[in-house]
GROMACS .gro file of C-alpha atoms in nm:
model
  431
    1UNK     CA    1   0.000   0.000   0.000
    2UNK     CA    2   0.143   0.344  -0.093
    3UNK     CA    3   0.258   0.557   0.195
    4UNK     CA    4   0.042   0.868   0.236
    5UNK     CA    5   0.179   1.188   0.382
    6UNK     CA    6  -0.089   1.411   0.523
    7UNK     CA    7  -0.052   1.776   0.621
    8UNK     CA    8   0.324   1.762   0.589
    9UNK     CA    9   0.345   1.507   0.872
   10UNK     CA   10   0.715   1.439   0.907
   11UNK     CA   11   0.679   1.072   0.993
   12UNK     CA   12   0.600   0.967   0.638
   13UNK     CA   13   0.722   1.259   0.433
   14UNK     CA   14   1.000   1.071   0.263
   15UNK     CA   15   1.116   1.131  -0.091
   16UNK     CA   16   0.984   0.790  -0.194
   17UNK     CA   17   0.623   0.859  -0.091
   18UNK     CA   18   0.377   0.777  -0.370
   19UNK     CA   19   0.083   0.971  -0.228
   20UNK     CA   20   0.127   1.322  -0.085
   21UNK     CA   21  -0.133   1.549   0.071
   22UNK     CA   22  -0.054   1.921   0.072
   23UNK     CA   23  -0.247   2.136   0.318
   24UNK     CA   24  -0.298   2.504   0.240
   25UNK     CA   25  -0.426   2.751   0.497
   26UNK     CA   26  -0.599   3.060   0.361
   27UNK     CA   27  -0.843   3.337   0.455
   28UNK     CA   28  -1.134   3.346   0.213
   29UNK     CA   29  -1.269   3.683   0.324
   30UNK     CA   30  -0.930   3.852   0.346
   31UNK     CA   31  -0.951   3.915  -0.025
   32UNK     CA   32  -0.601   4.056  -0.057
   33UNK     CA   33  -0.488   3.690  -0.043
   34UNK     CA   34  -0.715   3.553  -0.318
   35UNK     CA   35  -0.435   3.463  -0.560
   36UNK     CA   36  -0.301   3.221  -0.298
   37UNK     CA   37  -0.642   3.127  -0.159
   38UNK     CA   38  -1.001   3.179  -0.268
   39UNK     CA   39  -0.944   3.258  -0.636
   40UNK     CA   40  -0.660   3.008  -0.671
   41UNK     CA   41  -0.875   2.736  -0.519
   42UNK     CA   42  -1.171   2.810  -0.748
   43UNK     CA   43  -0.953   2.809  -1.060
   44UNK     CA   44  -0.793   2.474  -0.976
   45UNK     CA   45  -0.452   2.588  -1.095
   46UNK     CA   46  -0.259   2.435  -0.805
   47UNK     CA   47  -0.421   2.098  -0.861
   48UNK     CA   48  -0.337   2.125  -1.232
   49UNK     CA   49   0.027   2.203  -1.161
   50UNK     CA   50   0.050   1.915  -0.913
   51UNK     CA   51  -0.110   1.674  -1.160
   52UNK     CA   52   0.155   1.768  -1.415
   53UNK     CA   53   0.426   1.722  -1.151
   54UNK     CA   54   0.277   1.388  -1.053
   55UNK     CA   55   0.306   1.261  -1.409
   56UNK     CA   56   0.678   1.339  -1.392
   57UNK     CA   57   0.760   1.189  -1.055
   58UNK     CA   58   0.492   0.921  -1.021
   59UNK     CA   59   0.337   1.076  -0.710
   60UNK     CA   60  -0.037   1.122  -0.656
   61UNK     CA   61  -0.090   1.467  -0.504
   62UNK     CA   62  -0.396   1.586  -0.315
   63UNK     CA   63  -0.466   1.938  -0.190
   64UNK     CA   64  -0.657   2.014   0.131
   65UNK     CA   65  -0.774   2.375   0.166
   66UNK     CA   66  -0.840   2.506   0.518
   67UNK     CA   67  -1.019   2.839   0.557
   68UNK     CA   68  -0.965   3.072   0.855
   69UNK     CA   69  -1.076   3.423   0.955
   70UNK     CA   70  -0.726   3.548   1.044
   71UNK     CA   71  -0.362   3.448   1.016
   72UNK     CA   72  -0.318   3.343   1.380
   73UNK     CA   73  -0.476   2.995   1.353
   74UNK     CA   74  -0.286   2.932   1.031
   75UNK     CA   75   0.038   3.001   1.215
   76UNK     CA   76  -0.069   2.773   1.500
   77UNK     CA   77  -0.135   2.491   1.254
   78UNK     CA   78   0.190   2.552   1.065
   79UNK     CA   79   0.402   2.540   1.379
   80UNK     CA   80   0.226   2.214   1.466
   81UNK     CA   81   0.328   2.074   1.127
   82UNK     CA   82  -0.033   2.050   1.012
   83UNK     CA   83  -0.039   2.322   0.744
   84UNK     CA   84   0.232   2.337   0.479
   85UNK     CA   85   0.161   2.664   0.299
   86UNK     CA   86  -0.030   2.965   0.433
   87UNK     CA   87  -0.121   3.320   0.339
   88UNK     CA   88  -0.163   3.615   0.574
   89UNK     CA   89  -0.089   3.985   0.627
   90UNK     CA   90   0.245   4.149   0.701
   91UNK     CA   91   0.212   4.172   1.080
   92UNK     CA   92   0.083   3.812   1.114
   93UNK     CA   93   0.369   3.702   0.885
   94UNK     CA   94   0.619   3.836   1.136
   95UNK     CA   95   0.442   3.652   1.417
   96UNK     CA   96   0.450   3.343   1.194
   97UNK     CA   97   0.828   3.383   1.161
   98UNK     CA   98   0.876   3.434   1.535
   99UNK     CA   99   0.655   3.141   1.641
  100UNK     CA  100   0.814   2.912   1.386
  101UNK     CA  101   1.160   2.983   1.522
  102UNK     CA  102   1.050   2.949   1.885
  103UNK     CA  103   0.875   2.617   1.825
  104UNK     CA  104   1.150   2.479   1.601
  105UNK     CA  105   0.921   2.465   1.296
  106UNK     CA  106   1.071   2.758   1.102
  107UNK     CA  107   0.886   2.920   0.813
  108UNK     CA  108   0.983   3.130   0.514
  109UNK     CA  109   0.813   3.414   0.329
  110UNK     CA  110   0.827   3.312  -0.037
  111UNK     CA  111   0.581   3.538  -0.222
  112UNK     CA  112   0.346   3.834  -0.200
  113UNK     CA  113  -0.022   3.822  -0.291
  114UNK     CA  114  -0.144   4.185  -0.300
  115UNK     CA  115  -0.003   4.510  -0.164
  116UNK     CA  116  -0.057   4.883  -0.139
  117UNK     CA  117   0.260   5.087  -0.124
  118UNK     CA  118   0.096   5.363   0.082
  119UNK     CA  119  -0.099   5.147   0.328
  120UNK     CA  120  -0.449   5.192   0.187
  121UNK     CA  121  -0.557   4.836   0.269
  122UNK     CA  122  -0.629   4.934   0.631
  123UNK     CA  123  -0.893   5.186   0.738
  124UNK     CA  124  -1.037   5.325   1.061
  125UNK     CA  125  -1.416   5.366   1.038
  126UNK     CA  126  -1.693   5.500   1.258
  127UNK     CA  127  -2.069   5.453   1.255
  128UNK     CA  128  -2.267   5.678   1.018
  129UNK     CA  129  -2.365   5.999   1.194
  130UNK     CA  130  -2.079   5.971   1.444
  131UNK     CA  131  -1.961   6.306   1.586
  132UNK     CA  132  -1.599   6.191   1.550
  133UNK     CA  133  -1.412   6.382   1.282
  134UNK     CA  134  -1.046   6.298   1.340
  135UNK     CA  135  -0.820   6.055   1.521
  136UNK     CA  136  -0.776   6.309   1.800
  137UNK     CA  137  -1.148   6.268   1.871
  138UNK     CA  138  -1.078   5.906   1.969
  139UNK     CA  139  -0.933   6.015   2.304
  140UNK     CA  140  -1.133   5.847   2.578
  141UNK     CA  141  -1.317   5.632   2.324
  142UNK     CA  142  -1.343   5.258   2.258
  143UNK     CA  143  -1.182   5.124   1.940
  144UNK     CA  144  -1.213   4.768   1.811
  145UNK     CA  145  -0.924   4.610   1.624
  146UNK     CA  146  -0.744   4.278   1.592
  147UNK     CA  147  -0.423   4.296   1.795
  148UNK     CA  148  -0.128   4.165   1.595
  149UNK     CA  149  -0.286   4.255   1.261
  150UNK     CA  150  -0.176   4.518   1.011
  151UNK     CA  151  -0.495   4.708   1.095
  152UNK     CA  152  -0.383   4.733   1.456
  153UNK     CA  153  -0.041   4.848   1.340
  154UNK     CA  154  -0.208   5.120   1.132
  155UNK     CA  155  -0.416   5.229   1.431
  156UNK     CA  156  -0.116   5.249   1.665
  157UNK     CA  157   0.098   5.443   1.419
  158UNK     CA  158  -0.181   5.677   1.313
  159UNK     CA  159  -0.278   5.760   1.670
  160UNK     CA  160   0.080   5.842   1.758
  161UNK     CA  161   0.114   6.071   1.460
  162UNK     CA  162  -0.201   6.247   1.576
  163UNK     CA  163  -0.057   6.293   1.925
  164UNK     CA  164  -0.280   6.026   2.082
  165UNK     CA  165  -0.128   5.757   2.304
  166UNK     CA  166  -0.269   5.424   2.176
  167UNK     CA  167  -0.221   5.262   2.517
  168UNK     CA  168  -0.335   5.537   2.754
  169UNK     CA  169  -0.571   5.762   2.557
  170UNK     CA  170  -0.799   5.503   2.397
  171UNK     CA  171  -0.962   5.182   2.514
  172UNK     CA  172  -0.858   4.925   2.257
  173UNK     CA  173  -1.066   4.607   2.228
  174UNK     CA  174  -0.901   4.302   2.072
  175UNK     CA  175  -1.177   4.150   1.856
  176UNK     CA  176  -1.222   3.943   1.543
  177UNK     CA  177  -1.328   4.161   1.246
  178UNK     CA  178  -1.685   4.030   1.242
  179UNK     CA  179  -1.720   4.086   1.617
  180UNK     CA  180  -1.585   4.438   1.584
  181UNK     CA  181  -1.826   4.513   1.300
  182UNK     CA  182  -2.118   4.400   1.517
  183UNK     CA  183  -1.987   4.606   1.809
  184UNK     CA  184  -1.970   4.916   1.589
  185UNK     CA  185  -2.327   4.860   1.471
  186UNK     CA  186  -2.445   4.809   1.830
  187UNK     CA  187  -2.272   5.126   1.948
  188UNK     CA  188  -2.055   4.941   2.201
  189UNK     CA  189  -1.740   5.076   2.032
  190UNK     CA  190  -1.681   5.418   1.879
  191UNK     CA  191  -1.454   5.311   1.594
  192UNK     CA  192  -1.320   5.005   1.416
  193UNK     CA  193  -0.973   4.966   1.266
  194UNK     CA  194  -0.963   4.675   1.023
  195UNK     CA  195  -0.805   4.532   0.713
  196UNK     CA  196  -0.943   4.446   0.370
  197UNK     CA  197  -1.234   4.388   0.304
  198UNK     CA  198  -1.416   4.492   0.623
  199UNK     CA  199  -1.399   4.874   0.591
  200UNK     CA  200  -1.517   4.862   0.229
  201UNK     CA  201  -1.792   4.612   0.309
  202UNK     CA  202  -1.930   4.819   0.597
  203UNK     CA  203  -1.916   5.138   0.391
  204UNK     CA  204  -2.091   4.967   0.099
  205UNK     CA  205  -2.364   4.849   0.337
  206UNK     CA  206  -2.406   5.198   0.477
  207UNK     CA  207  -2.291   5.078   0.820
  208UNK     CA  208  -1.966   5.275   0.847
  209UNK     CA  209  -1.794   5.597   0.746
  210UNK     CA  210  -1.415   5.624   0.704
  211UNK     CA  211  -1.242   5.826   0.973
  212UNK     CA  212  -0.884   5.757   0.865
  213UNK     CA  213  -0.739   5.629   0.538
  214UNK     CA  214  -0.438   5.407   0.615
  215UNK     CA  215  -0.265   5.542   0.305
  216UNK     CA  216  -0.207   5.867   0.496
  217UNK     CA  217   0.075   5.682   0.673
  218UNK     CA  218   0.248   5.630   0.339
  219UNK     CA  219   0.390   5.298   0.461
  220UNK     CA  220   0.351   4.982   0.247
  221UNK     CA  221   0.123   4.705   0.363
  222UNK     CA  222   0.080   4.364   0.202
  223UNK     CA  223  -0.020   4.001   0.236
  224UNK     CA  224   0.208   3.714   0.149
  225UNK     CA  225   0.272   3.341   0.128
  226UNK     CA  226   0.463   3.155   0.397
  227UNK     CA  227   0.579   2.793   0.389
  228UNK     CA  228   0.718   2.554   0.647
  229UNK     CA  229   1.092   2.538   0.589
  230UNK     CA  230   1.099   2.161   0.642
  231UNK     CA  231   0.825   2.109   0.385
  232UNK     CA  232   0.995   2.340   0.133
  233UNK     CA  233   1.320   2.148   0.165
  234UNK     CA  234   1.154   1.807   0.128
  235UNK     CA  235   0.902   1.906  -0.138
  236UNK     CA  236   1.059   2.185  -0.348
  237UNK     CA  237   0.866   2.072  -0.657
  238UNK     CA  238   0.538   2.115  -0.471
  239UNK     CA  239   0.631   2.467  -0.361
  240UNK     CA  240   0.731   2.549  -0.718
  241UNK     CA  241   0.395   2.419  -0.837
  242UNK     CA  242   0.215   2.641  -0.588
  243UNK     CA  243   0.411   2.951  -0.690
  244UNK     CA  244   0.350   2.883  -1.060
  245UNK     CA  245  -0.020   2.839  -0.986
  246UNK     CA  246  -0.028   3.160  -0.785
  247UNK     CA  247   0.137   3.345  -1.071
  248UNK     CA  248  -0.128   3.210  -1.311
  249UNK     CA  249  -0.404   3.320  -1.073
  250UNK     CA  250  -0.247   3.666  -1.057
  251UNK     CA  251  -0.251   3.688  -1.437
  252UNK     CA  252  -0.615   3.578  -1.438
  253UNK     CA  253  -0.708   3.848  -1.188
  254UNK     CA  254  -0.528   4.114  -1.389
  255UNK     CA  255  -0.674   4.019  -1.726
  256UNK     CA  256  -1.027   3.935  -1.604
  257UNK     CA  257  -1.080   4.150  -1.294
  258UNK     CA  258  -1.460   4.157  -1.312
  259UNK     CA  259  -1.485   3.781  -1.360
  260UNK     CA  260  -1.241   3.734  -1.072
  261UNK     CA  261  -1.449   3.963  -0.849
  262UNK     CA  262  -1.765   3.771  -0.932
  263UNK     CA  263  -1.590   3.441  -0.861
  264UNK     CA  264  -1.454   3.556  -0.524
  265UNK     CA  265  -1.793   3.701  -0.435
  266UNK     CA  266  -1.960   3.369  -0.505
  267UNK     CA  267  -1.709   3.183  -0.289
  268UNK     CA  268  -1.710   3.425   0.005
  269UNK     CA  269  -2.056   3.579   0.012
  270UNK     CA  270  -1.902   3.926  -0.014
  271UNK     CA  271  -2.062   4.167  -0.262
  272UNK     CA  272  -1.871   4.165  -0.590
  273UNK     CA  273  -1.869   4.546  -0.581
  274UNK     CA  274  -1.668   4.532  -0.257
  275UNK     CA  275  -1.427   4.271  -0.392
  276UNK     CA  276  -1.368   4.487  -0.699
  277UNK     CA  277  -1.298   4.794  -0.483
  278UNK     CA  278  -0.987   4.618  -0.357
  279UNK     CA  279  -0.901   4.372  -0.634
  280UNK     CA  280  -1.021   4.546  -0.950
  281UNK     CA  281  -0.829   4.699  -1.237
  282UNK     CA  282  -0.812   5.028  -1.045
  283UNK     CA  283  -0.839   4.862  -0.704
  284UNK     CA  284  -0.671   4.948  -0.377
  285UNK     CA  285  -0.446   4.641  -0.400
  286UNK     CA  286  -0.180   4.568  -0.660
  287UNK     CA  287  -0.138   4.195  -0.714
  288UNK     CA  288   0.206   4.054  -0.787
  289UNK     CA  289   0.398   3.771  -0.617
  290UNK     CA  290   0.738   3.943  -0.635
  291UNK     CA  291   0.906   4.024  -0.303
  292UNK     CA  292   0.958   4.393  -0.372
  293UNK     CA  293   1.237   4.559  -0.169
  294UNK     CA  294   0.991   4.826  -0.048
  295UNK     CA  295   0.776   4.554   0.108
  296UNK     CA  296   1.070   4.383   0.276
  297UNK     CA  297   1.186   4.721   0.412
  298UNK     CA  298   0.835   4.788   0.545
  299UNK     CA  299   0.835   4.447   0.715
  300UNK     CA  300   1.148   4.549   0.905
  301UNK     CA  301   0.973   4.867   1.021
  302UNK     CA  302   0.683   4.658   1.151
  303UNK     CA  303   0.899   4.454   1.388
  304UNK     CA  304   0.940   4.726   1.657
  305UNK     CA  305   0.560   4.776   1.669
  306UNK     CA  306   0.505   4.407   1.744
  307UNK     CA  307   0.795   4.399   1.992
  308UNK     CA  308   0.649   4.692   2.182
  309UNK     CA  309   0.313   4.513   2.198
  310UNK     CA  310   0.488   4.208   2.342
  311UNK     CA  311   0.386   3.987   2.049
  312UNK     CA  312   0.738   3.902   1.934
  313UNK     CA  313   1.083   3.924   2.087
  314UNK     CA  314   1.259   3.983   1.759
  315UNK     CA  315   1.243   3.873   1.396
  316UNK     CA  316   1.532   3.831   1.154
  317UNK     CA  317   1.348   3.955   0.845
  318UNK     CA  318   1.638   3.887   0.608
  319UNK     CA  319   1.648   3.523   0.721
  320UNK     CA  320   1.269   3.493   0.696
  321UNK     CA  321   1.240   3.629   0.340
  322UNK     CA  322   1.340   3.373   0.077
  323UNK     CA  323   1.310   3.488  -0.284
  324UNK     CA  324   1.488   3.182  -0.429
  325UNK     CA  325   1.181   2.956  -0.473
  326UNK     CA  326   0.991   3.223  -0.669
  327UNK     CA  327   1.291   3.293  -0.892
  328UNK     CA  328   1.316   2.920  -0.956
  329UNK     CA  329   0.945   2.867  -1.020
  330UNK     CA  330   0.877   3.185  -1.220
  331UNK     CA  331   1.203   3.303  -1.382
  332UNK     CA  332   1.232   3.663  -1.497
  333UNK     CA  333   0.948   3.794  -1.282
  334UNK     CA  334   0.955   4.176  -1.273
  335UNK     CA  335   0.771   4.442  -1.075
  336UNK     CA  336   0.456   4.608  -1.211
  337UNK     CA  337   0.500   4.976  -1.287
  338UNK     CA  338   0.320   5.211  -1.055
  339UNK     CA  339   0.014   5.351  -1.230
  340UNK     CA  340  -0.175   5.673  -1.163
  341UNK     CA  341  -0.507   5.566  -1.008
  342UNK     CA  342  -0.812   5.639  -1.220
  343UNK     CA  343  -1.185   5.663  -1.163
  344UNK     CA  344  -1.375   5.352  -1.271
  345UNK     CA  345  -1.735   5.274  -1.369
  346UNK     CA  346  -1.901   4.933  -1.360
  347UNK     CA  347  -2.238   4.926  -1.534
  348UNK     CA  348  -2.513   4.672  -1.474
  349UNK     CA  349  -2.484   4.364  -1.692
  350UNK     CA  350  -2.129   4.441  -1.805
  351UNK     CA  351  -1.829   4.212  -1.762
  352UNK     CA  352  -1.581   4.494  -1.815
  353UNK     CA  353  -1.543   4.841  -1.665
  354UNK     CA  354  -1.456   5.186  -1.800
  355UNK     CA  355  -1.183   5.402  -1.653
  356UNK     CA  356  -1.163   5.783  -1.655
  357UNK     CA  357  -0.872   6.020  -1.623
  358UNK     CA  358  -1.061   6.258  -1.396
  359UNK     CA  359  -1.331   6.241  -1.127
  360UNK     CA  360  -1.531   6.496  -1.324
  361UNK     CA  361  -1.545   6.267  -1.627
  362UNK     CA  362  -1.678   5.989  -1.404
  363UNK     CA  363  -1.950   6.216  -1.264
  364UNK     CA  364  -2.068   6.298  -1.616
  365UNK     CA  365  -2.077   5.930  -1.714
  366UNK     CA  366  -2.270   5.831  -1.401
  367UNK     CA  367  -2.576   6.050  -1.460
  368UNK     CA  368  -2.866   5.844  -1.588
  369UNK     CA  369  -2.653   5.532  -1.632
  370UNK     CA  370  -2.742   5.187  -1.488
  371UNK     CA  371  -2.455   5.199  -1.238
  372UNK     CA  372  -2.356   4.885  -1.054
  373UNK     CA  373  -2.058   5.052  -0.887
  374UNK     CA  374  -1.848   5.362  -0.939
  375UNK     CA  375  -1.505   5.414  -0.784
  376UNK     CA  376  -1.292   5.724  -0.748
  377UNK     CA  377  -0.937   5.773  -0.613
  378UNK     CA  378  -0.869   5.996  -0.314
  379UNK     CA  379  -0.723   6.323  -0.442
  380UNK     CA  380  -0.424   6.301  -0.205
  381UNK     CA  381  -0.361   5.935  -0.116
  382UNK     CA  382  -0.490   5.779  -0.438
  383UNK     CA  383  -0.694   5.522  -0.241
  384UNK     CA  384  -0.998   5.419  -0.450
  385UNK     CA  385  -1.336   5.442  -0.280
  386UNK     CA  386  -1.701   5.412  -0.372
  387UNK     CA  387  -1.793   5.732  -0.554
  388UNK     CA  388  -2.127   5.761  -0.375
  389UNK     CA  389  -1.956   5.716  -0.035
  390UNK     CA  390  -1.667   5.954  -0.101
  391UNK     CA  391  -1.657   6.317   0.013
  392UNK     CA  392  -1.666   6.543  -0.294
  393UNK     CA  393  -1.510   6.886  -0.329
  394UNK     CA  394  -1.584   7.140  -0.601
  395UNK     CA  395  -1.282   7.357  -0.677
  396UNK     CA  396  -1.357   7.598  -0.957
  397UNK     CA  397  -1.431   7.381  -1.256
  398UNK     CA  398  -1.255   7.078  -1.111
  399UNK     CA  399  -1.387   6.795  -0.896
  400UNK     CA  400  -1.193   6.607  -0.631
  401UNK     CA  401  -1.295   6.319  -0.406
  402UNK     CA  402  -1.170   6.205  -0.066
  403UNK     CA  403  -1.208   5.887   0.138
  404UNK     CA  404  -1.252   6.084   0.462
  405UNK     CA  405  -1.427   6.405   0.550
  406UNK     CA  406  -1.119   6.527   0.735
  407UNK     CA  407  -0.918   6.489   0.415
  408UNK     CA  408  -1.173   6.696   0.225
  409UNK     CA  409  -1.179   6.959   0.498
  410UNK     CA  410  -0.801   6.993   0.493
  411UNK     CA  411  -0.814   7.047   0.118
  412UNK     CA  412  -1.089   7.308   0.143
  413UNK     CA  413  -0.899   7.493   0.418
  414UNK     CA  414  -0.595   7.515   0.191
  415UNK     CA  415  -0.788   7.611  -0.125
  416UNK     CA  416  -1.009   7.920  -0.078
  417UNK     CA  417  -1.322   7.906  -0.289
  418UNK     CA  418  -1.346   7.527  -0.289
  419UNK     CA  419  -1.637   7.364  -0.110
  420UNK     CA  420  -1.763   7.023   0.000
  421UNK     CA  421  -2.055   6.908  -0.215
  422UNK     CA  422  -2.298   6.619  -0.177
  423UNK     CA  423  -2.250   6.339  -0.429
  424UNK     CA  424  -2.593   6.380  -0.587
  425UNK     CA  425  -2.527   6.753  -0.635
  426UNK     CA  426  -2.184   6.677  -0.780
  427UNK     CA  427  -2.338   6.444  -1.038
  428UNK     CA  428  -2.601   6.706  -1.129
  429UNK     CA  429  -2.356   6.999  -1.149
  430UNK     CA  430  -2.087   6.805  -1.338
  431UNK     CA  431  -2.340   6.696  -1.598
   0.00000   0.00000   0.00000
């Protein structure tokens, strides 16, 4: 009987095994990881790559996908030798590295899924109608976040920049994203700091208003792929197959963004309009597996934040990051060029979108059209947001949009004659 290796179990993971089970941990609703999780699973690319590998080496491969809400349980399972490959955000990746070293089950960061070079994947939101207008207003208030996540890192850094002590001046509640969303709706917290896709989802549902755009920090944030070092050494061909499959899924997302959004929406239950806000052609996230130097540098800047919170003692980022498998699996991989964010319109019944060079052009196109979703970049940070949820400013004959009201107010204060205008009025006046 062939020897089966399940979940990377070391006891039977010999090179002569004829049946190998690979276990992948992912976060279906953390849609910045879809090219290594939800979308990749639905496309079947990993299974295809493994089938091709199996024909070469005579091994029957099977993939087990395990879905989690956050990166923490994936790390727990990886350090127990029960998950081979996982995807998670930058802060959880560092905890993954630290726990792996402590528990003698070291891991390696081998690829990126999606990123935003300014930090726009994390947002602080309040309930609609909240009197809070800035981070300084959070003094003495309750804020929900997930400690150890990039969203918590954004909150801590942003509060400090605003002159607010994140430990003494606010009451921070450590909650899962869904629990925090419910707490915000119930009024038991005053604000919520979370990662993709929660802020966009709550805004789309009319349940939240952005208070702070994480891109104001101008610090990169990303999600990536981590692998157990022992598994990577024993099964390099499997890791290569995964990275090739991830690269194919990335190409699919880039070339068919609307179809990809619809697919992810079907798998997760998230509205496709919200998925597209982050993952679309003009979305908040840029998808590419390459380990960009800016992202590695940002990871090093994240370490002190986690150390101060007592979540890690230290992390050797250079030892954790391993670009060799990706170079081997996908030779000649380059970095996408940074593009100027554009406004985007998705009409009902269409499987493609239109982009516009200016917010004003989008406003003209929206009037009377069967709009499914319209997106517009923040005039300062470039973070795309729902056009009907953005804060619009009329400045002479030009139109500008902002994710937060405070951002719009700062612009108006610096540009005499400009004024904040309701979205419906902006559409009417622009047309």
